[in-house]
Amino acid sequence: MSKLRFPRHILHVDQFDRSQVDRLFAHARAMRSIAAMPGEGRLRGRILATLFFEPSTRTRLSFESAMLRLGGQVISAESADITSSAVKGETIEDTVRIVESYADAIVIRHPQGGITDAAAAVASVPILNAGDGAREHPTQALLDLFTISEELDRIDNLTITLAGDLRYGRAPRSLAMLLTQTDGCHIILTAPQGIEMAEDVVATLEAAGVQYEIEPDMVIAAAQSDVVYVTRVQKERFPSEDAYQQARGSYHFTDLHLAAMKPDSIVMHPLPRVDEIAAAVDADPRAAYFRQARYGVYIRMALLDILLGSGGGMVA
Ligand code: NCD
């Protein structure tokens, strides 16, 4: 697929080059004013299906909110792992072949890495990956980078700490890979033993010439960073309870880390938070994680608007 065009399905961050990221962000900024003026109805008559085989609050509801704010409608299988015909043994391919008769685009979250590729291979409507196992979460990475651009006014020449469960977290994996599209990026990886960033992502950073370092001390990392991106221990993906218990509670971002940070830096988290960021941090203006969730609506509006054909000719 030509990089000059917008991808038909949103499956991986490596589908995006810098010019597409810039255009998407410009579109998301325009969506911000449309979100404030509901009723324009750019996607009136279009239907979005959300199929979630794993729990979600933000991703599903922000996709649905985005579609509704654009005047479209939504059909949803919110606990598809329990309530859909997958329970009866239906394959994702068959599910997609059916749901595409009911909807103009399909958002899928699933515990199995790569399943959205299988869905896209048979789909005649756009498939959007809302998280496939521990592999990728491309729309989260796009909204994360958009948050950085809106909060810090730039995406280049930044030092970004990715902290926490970098092995099983699909959000930090996708964000690290998307950061290869920025210039002068310096990534600090801060993860407890056993849940370090996987080799495939490190290899992607190396191939792209992104500077990175490993710094186990989160205070030292925070002091140098423009962004500290904290993540949850992905309990549901650990191979054993023992391995999870070892990682659990091994890091906490507190006012100690905040005190070390620069005044014009930000703290991010894809959420949900369990105990890895102290509640006392929330009141600091540098705590950007709740604002981050709001930027997600604008990015998902922009993606839907582009994919469903009203995005100014950006569709392949
Ligand atoms: C993340 C996910 O599902 O990967 N949540 C989200 O989409 N905002 C992060 C997480 O669950 O820890």
Short mmCIF file of C-alpha atoms and ligand atoms in Angstrom, two decimals:
data_model
loop_
_atom_site.label_atom_id
_atom_site.label_comp_id
_atom_site.label_asym_id
_atom_site.label_seq_id
_atom_site.Cartn_x
_atom_site.Cartn_y
_atom_site.Cartn_z
CA MET A 1 0.00 0.00 0.00
CA SER A 2 1.33 3.42 -0.90
CA LYS A 3 2.47 5.41 2.12
CA LEU A 4 0.96 8.52 0.55
CA ARG A 5 -2.50 7.15 1.08
CA PHE A 6 -4.31 6.49 4.32
CA PRO A 7 -4.55 2.83 5.38
CA ARG A 8 -7.88 1.15 4.73
CA HIS A 9 -7.68 -0.83 7.98
CA ILE A 10 -6.01 0.40 11.19
CA LEU A 11 -4.03 -2.63 12.37
CA HIS A 12 -0.43 -1.62 13.21
CA VAL A 13 1.41 1.61 13.86
CA ASP A 14 3.92 0.84 11.11
CA GLN A 15 1.17 1.60 8.59
CA PHE A 16 1.69 5.29 9.39
CA ASP A 17 4.46 7.53 8.14
CA ARG A 18 5.12 11.02 9.41
CA SER A 19 3.03 12.82 6.80
CA GLN A 20 0.03 10.64 7.62
CA VAL A 21 0.52 11.26 11.34
CA ASP A 22 0.68 15.02 10.74
CA ARG A 23 -2.44 14.97 8.56
CA LEU A 24 -4.33 12.81 11.05
CA PHE A 25 -3.44 15.22 13.87
CA ALA A 26 -4.58 18.22 11.82
CA HIS A 27 -7.84 16.38 11.19
CA ALA A 28 -8.20 15.55 14.90
CA ARG A 29 -7.81 19.26 15.74
CA ALA A 30 -10.67 20.04 13.37
CA MET A 31 -12.72 17.29 15.02
CA ARG A 32 -12.34 19.06 18.34
CA SER A 33 -14.63 21.88 17.27
CA ILE A 34 -17.06 19.46 15.62
CA ALA A 35 -17.24 17.50 18.90
CA ALA A 36 -18.27 20.71 20.62
CA MET A 37 -21.06 21.25 18.05
CA PRO A 38 -22.90 17.94 17.85
CA GLY A 39 -25.52 17.63 15.15
CA GLU A 40 -23.45 18.41 12.09
CA GLY A 41 -23.94 14.80 11.14
CA ARG A 42 -20.93 14.13 8.90
CA LEU A 43 -21.44 10.37 9.26
CA ARG A 44 -25.24 10.37 9.34
CA GLY A 45 -26.57 7.04 8.09
CA ARG A 46 -23.31 5.18 8.77
CA ILE A 47 -23.06 2.42 11.37
CA LEU A 48 -20.05 1.41 13.45
CA ALA A 49 -19.86 -2.05 15.08
CA THR A 50 -17.71 -2.57 18.17
CA LEU A 51 -16.78 -6.17 19.00
CA PHE A 52 -14.94 -6.42 22.31
CA PHE A 53 -13.69 -9.83 23.41
CA GLU A 54 -11.83 -8.24 26.35
CA PRO A 55 -12.82 -5.64 28.97
CA SER A 56 -12.70 -1.97 28.01
CA THR A 57 -14.03 1.35 29.24
CA ARG A 58 -12.19 4.08 27.34
CA THR A 59 -11.47 2.47 24.01
CA ARG A 60 -14.98 1.17 23.32
CA LEU A 61 -16.84 4.15 24.74
CA SER A 62 -14.59 6.70 23.05
CA PHE A 63 -15.00 4.98 19.68
CA GLU A 64 -18.76 4.94 20.24
CA SER A 65 -18.80 8.54 21.44
CA ALA A 66 -16.70 9.54 18.41
CA MET A 67 -19.17 7.88 16.02
CA LEU A 68 -22.20 9.43 17.74
CA ARG A 69 -20.56 12.88 17.77
CA LEU A 70 -20.13 12.54 14.00
CA GLY A 71 -23.85 11.79 13.63
CA GLY A 72 -23.39 8.05 13.00
CA GLN A 73 -24.85 5.11 14.88
CA VAL A 74 -23.34 2.23 16.81
CA ILE A 75 -24.05 -1.45 17.35
CA SER A 76 -22.00 -3.18 20.02
CA ALA A 77 -21.05 -6.60 21.37
CA GLU A 78 -19.39 -5.46 24.56
CA SER A 79 -18.61 -8.85 26.12
CA ALA A 80 -18.27 -10.75 22.89
CA ASP A 81 -16.13 -13.38 24.62
CA ILE A 82 -19.24 -14.38 26.61
CA THR A 83 -22.20 -13.25 24.52
CA SER A 84 -21.23 -13.57 20.85
CA SER A 85 -21.33 -16.69 18.69
CA ALA A 86 -17.57 -17.04 19.29
CA VAL A 87 -18.70 -18.96 22.37
CA LYS A 88 -20.30 -21.48 19.99
CA GLY A 89 -17.04 -21.76 18.06
CA GLU A 90 -17.55 -19.23 15.28
CA THR A 91 -14.26 -18.00 13.76
CA ILE A 92 -13.39 -14.30 13.64
CA GLU A 93 -13.48 -14.52 9.84
CA ASP A 94 -17.09 -15.74 9.86
CA THR A 95 -18.06 -13.17 12.47
CA VAL A 96 -16.62 -10.39 10.29
CA ARG A 97 -18.36 -11.73 7.17
CA ILE A 98 -21.65 -11.35 9.02
CA VAL A 99 -21.08 -8.08 10.87
CA GLU A 100 -19.93 -6.31 7.68
CA SER A 101 -23.51 -6.67 6.44
CA TYR A 102 -24.67 -4.74 9.48
CA ALA A 103 -22.00 -2.04 9.78
CA ASP A 104 -19.71 0.21 7.71
CA ALA A 105 -16.65 -0.29 9.94
CA ILE A 106 -15.76 -2.76 12.70
CA VAL A 107 -13.68 -2.08 15.81
CA ILE A 108 -12.26 -5.27 17.36
CA ARG A 109 -10.50 -5.94 20.67
CA HIS A 110 -9.37 -9.51 21.25
CA PRO A 111 -6.91 -11.36 23.51
CA GLN A 112 -5.20 -13.03 20.55
CA GLY A 113 -2.34 -11.17 18.85
CA GLY A 114 -2.77 -10.89 15.10
CA ILE A 115 -6.49 -11.63 15.05
CA THR A 116 -7.36 -8.25 13.55
CA ASP A 117 -5.07 -9.10 10.60
CA ALA A 118 -7.15 -12.25 10.05
CA ALA A 119 -10.31 -10.16 10.30
CA ALA A 120 -9.02 -7.57 7.82
CA ALA A 121 -8.00 -10.29 5.35
CA VAL A 122 -11.65 -11.17 4.76
CA ALA A 123 -13.34 -7.83 5.49
CA SER A 124 -14.95 -5.59 2.91
CA VAL A 125 -15.28 -2.77 5.47
CA PRO A 126 -12.51 -1.10 7.51
CA ILE A 127 -11.28 -3.05 10.55
CA LEU A 128 -9.84 -1.06 13.46
CA ASN A 129 -7.58 -2.85 15.93
CA ALA A 130 -8.61 -1.80 19.45
CA GLY A 131 -5.94 -4.03 21.03
CA ASP A 132 -4.92 -7.52 19.94
CA GLY A 133 -3.47 -9.37 22.92
CA ALA A 134 -0.04 -8.13 24.02
CA ARG A 135 0.80 -7.09 20.48
CA GLU A 136 -0.53 -3.71 19.32
CA HIS A 137 -2.93 -0.93 20.21
CA PRO A 138 -2.46 1.47 17.30
CA THR A 139 -5.28 3.91 17.99
CA GLN A 140 -4.02 4.27 21.58
CA ALA A 141 -0.52 5.09 20.29
CA LEU A 142 -1.96 7.67 17.90
CA LEU A 143 -3.93 9.33 20.67
CA ASP A 144 -0.89 9.18 22.95
CA LEU A 145 1.29 10.96 20.41
CA PHE A 146 -1.55 13.43 19.72
CA THR A 147 -1.70 14.13 23.47
CA ILE A 148 2.03 14.88 23.45
CA SER A 149 1.63 17.18 20.47
CA GLU A 150 -1.24 19.11 22.08
CA GLU A 151 0.26 19.29 25.56
CA LEU A 152 3.87 20.07 24.63
CA ASP A 153 3.31 21.71 21.24
CA ARG A 154 5.71 19.36 19.48
CA ILE A 155 6.49 15.71 18.89
CA ASP A 156 10.16 16.05 17.94
CA ASN A 157 13.30 16.30 20.09
CA LEU A 158 11.66 14.84 23.19
CA THR A 159 12.90 12.54 25.92
CA ILE A 160 10.17 10.02 26.71
CA THR A 161 10.24 7.48 29.52
CA LEU A 162 8.16 4.35 29.03
CA ALA A 163 7.68 2.84 32.47
CA GLY A 164 6.13 -0.30 33.87
CA ASP A 165 5.03 -3.47 32.13
CA LEU A 166 6.66 -2.99 28.75
CA ARG A 167 6.59 -6.69 27.86
CA TYR A 168 2.87 -7.39 28.03
CA GLY A 169 1.62 -3.82 27.58
CA ARG A 170 0.43 -3.35 24.00
CA ALA A 171 0.08 0.42 24.54
CA PRO A 172 3.79 1.11 25.27
CA ARG A 173 4.80 -1.33 22.51
CA SER A 174 2.75 0.54 19.91
CA LEU A 175 3.81 3.96 21.22
CA ALA A 176 7.51 3.03 21.09
CA MET A 177 7.14 1.91 17.48
CA LEU A 178 5.16 5.03 16.51
CA LEU A 179 7.87 7.23 18.03
CA THR A 180 10.15 6.07 15.19
CA GLN A 181 8.23 8.63 13.08
CA THR A 182 9.46 11.52 15.23
CA ASP A 183 12.85 13.23 14.99
CA GLY A 184 15.42 13.45 17.74
CA CYS A 185 13.48 11.16 20.05
CA HIS A 186 15.24 9.75 23.09
CA ILE A 187 13.45 6.85 24.78
CA ILE A 188 14.17 5.72 28.33
CA LEU A 189 12.92 2.23 29.16
CA THR A 190 12.15 1.70 32.84
CA ALA A 191 10.78 -1.76 33.54
CA PRO A 192 11.10 -4.27 36.38
CA GLN A 193 13.04 -7.44 35.69
CA GLY A 194 11.10 -9.95 33.62
CA ILE A 195 8.77 -7.42 32.01
CA GLU A 196 11.26 -5.43 29.95
CA MET A 197 10.49 -4.25 26.42
CA ALA A 198 10.49 -7.20 24.03
CA GLU A 199 13.31 -7.72 21.56
CA ASP A 200 11.17 -7.09 18.44
CA VAL A 201 10.35 -3.54 19.57
CA VAL A 202 13.96 -2.83 20.58
CA ALA A 203 15.05 -4.06 17.14
CA THR A 204 12.53 -1.71 15.51
CA LEU A 205 13.96 1.24 17.48
CA GLU A 206 17.50 0.26 16.52
CA ALA A 207 16.63 -0.15 12.84
CA ALA A 208 15.02 3.30 12.85
CA GLY A 209 18.03 4.86 14.58
CA VAL A 210 16.02 5.91 17.65
CA GLN A 211 18.21 6.57 20.68
CA TYR A 212 17.18 4.55 23.69
CA GLU A 213 18.58 3.63 27.07
CA ILE A 214 17.59 1.37 29.92
CA GLU A 215 17.26 3.10 33.29
CA PRO A 216 15.71 1.04 36.08
CA ASP A 217 15.47 4.03 38.45
CA MET A 218 12.26 5.93 37.66
CA VAL A 219 13.40 9.07 39.55
CA ILE A 220 16.53 9.36 37.39
CA ALA A 221 14.45 8.72 34.27
CA ALA A 222 11.75 11.24 35.30
CA ALA A 223 14.30 13.99 35.93
CA GLN A 224 15.45 13.88 32.30
CA SER A 225 12.07 13.40 30.64
CA ASP A 226 9.57 15.58 28.86
CA VAL A 227 7.05 12.73 29.12
CA VAL A 228 6.81 9.91 31.64
CA TYR A 229 4.39 7.27 30.31
CA VAL A 230 3.41 4.92 33.15
CA THR A 231 1.61 1.63 32.50
CA ARG A 232 -0.28 -1.02 34.46
CA VAL A 233 1.06 -4.51 35.15
CA GLN A 234 -0.96 -6.55 32.62
CA LYS A 235 -2.13 -9.17 35.10
CA GLU A 236 -4.28 -10.99 32.56
CA ARG A 237 -1.31 -11.73 30.28
CA PHE A 238 1.15 -13.24 32.74
CA PRO A 239 2.03 -16.90 32.15
CA SER A 240 1.73 -17.71 35.87
CA GLU A 241 0.40 -16.23 39.11
CA ASP A 242 3.98 -16.38 40.51
CA ALA A 243 5.38 -14.27 37.70
CA TYR A 244 2.56 -11.76 38.19
CA GLN A 245 3.12 -11.58 41.96
CA GLN A 246 6.79 -10.79 41.34
CA ALA A 247 6.01 -7.86 39.05
CA ARG A 248 3.03 -6.57 41.01
CA GLY A 249 3.68 -3.50 43.12
CA SER A 250 7.28 -3.26 41.92
CA TYR A 251 6.94 0.38 40.84
CA HIS A 252 4.91 3.40 41.91
CA PHE A 253 4.97 6.88 40.47
CA THR A 254 4.61 9.31 43.39
CA ASP A 255 5.19 12.96 44.24
CA LEU A 256 8.86 12.04 44.60
CA HIS A 257 9.05 11.41 40.85
CA LEU A 258 6.93 14.45 40.13
CA ALA A 259 9.31 16.63 42.16
CA ALA A 260 12.20 15.42 40.00
CA MET A 261 10.39 16.31 36.76
CA LYS A 262 10.79 19.50 34.75
CA PRO A 263 8.05 22.14 35.13
CA ASP A 264 6.97 21.81 31.49
CA SER A 265 6.82 18.01 31.37
CA ILE A 266 3.82 15.67 31.55
CA VAL A 267 2.84 12.35 33.11
CA MET A 268 0.74 10.03 30.94
CA HIS A 269 -0.97 6.66 31.43
CA PRO A 270 -3.24 4.80 28.99
CA LEU A 271 -5.46 3.88 31.98
CA PRO A 272 -6.91 1.99 33.78
CA ARG A 273 -4.62 2.78 36.70
CA VAL A 274 -4.45 0.33 39.57
CA ASP A 275 -1.78 1.54 42.01
CA GLU A 276 1.12 2.53 39.78
CA ILE A 277 0.41 6.30 40.03
CA ALA A 278 -0.41 7.71 43.46
CA ALA A 279 -3.73 9.56 43.60
CA ALA A 280 -1.85 12.56 45.06
CA VAL A 281 -0.25 13.10 41.63
CA ASP A 282 -3.65 13.79 40.00
CA ALA A 283 -3.90 17.37 41.23
CA ASP A 284 -0.63 18.44 39.58
CA PRO A 285 -1.17 20.15 36.20
CA ARG A 286 1.52 17.88 34.74
CA ALA A 287 -0.75 14.87 35.31
CA ALA A 288 -2.11 14.59 31.77
CA TYR A 289 -3.74 11.14 31.88
CA PHE A 290 -7.35 12.24 32.19
CA ARG A 291 -6.89 14.82 29.44
CA GLN A 292 -5.22 12.06 27.39
CA ALA A 293 -8.47 10.06 27.44
CA ARG A 294 -10.32 13.08 26.00
CA TYR A 295 -7.82 13.46 23.13
CA GLY A 296 -8.77 9.87 22.29
CA VAL A 297 -12.23 11.00 21.21
CA TYR A 298 -10.77 13.49 18.71
CA ILE A 299 -8.32 10.97 17.25
CA ARG A 300 -11.02 8.32 16.92
CA MET A 301 -13.39 10.86 15.35
CA ALA A 302 -10.66 11.74 12.86
CA LEU A 303 -9.98 8.08 12.04
CA LEU A 304 -13.66 7.28 11.54
CA ASP A 305 -14.24 10.41 9.49
CA ILE A 306 -11.32 9.58 7.22
CA LEU A 307 -12.06 5.85 6.90
CA LEU A 308 -15.75 6.32 6.25
CA GLY A 309 -15.11 8.63 3.38
CA SER A 310 -15.73 12.21 4.50
CA GLY A 311 -12.17 12.95 5.47
CA GLY A 312 -11.15 15.03 2.51
CA GLY A 313 -10.00 12.34 0.11
CA MET A 314 -7.52 10.70 2.42
CA VAL A 315 -8.88 7.19 1.91
CA ALA A 316 -6.93 4.77 -0.29
C1 NCD B 1 -4.87 -0.29 27.70
C2 NCD B 1 -5.13 -1.61 26.98
O1 NCD B 1 -6.26 -2.12 26.96
O2 NCD B 1 -4.17 -2.09 26.40
N1 NCD B 1 -6.05 0.39 28.02
C3 NCD B 1 -6.61 1.23 27.09
O3 NCD B 1 -7.00 0.84 26.02
N2 NCD B 1 -6.67 2.53 27.42
C4 NCD B 1 -3.94 -0.39 28.85
C5 NCD B 1 -4.25 -1.36 29.97
O4 NCD B 1 -5.23 -2.10 29.95
O5 NCD B 1 -3.46 -1.37 30.91
#
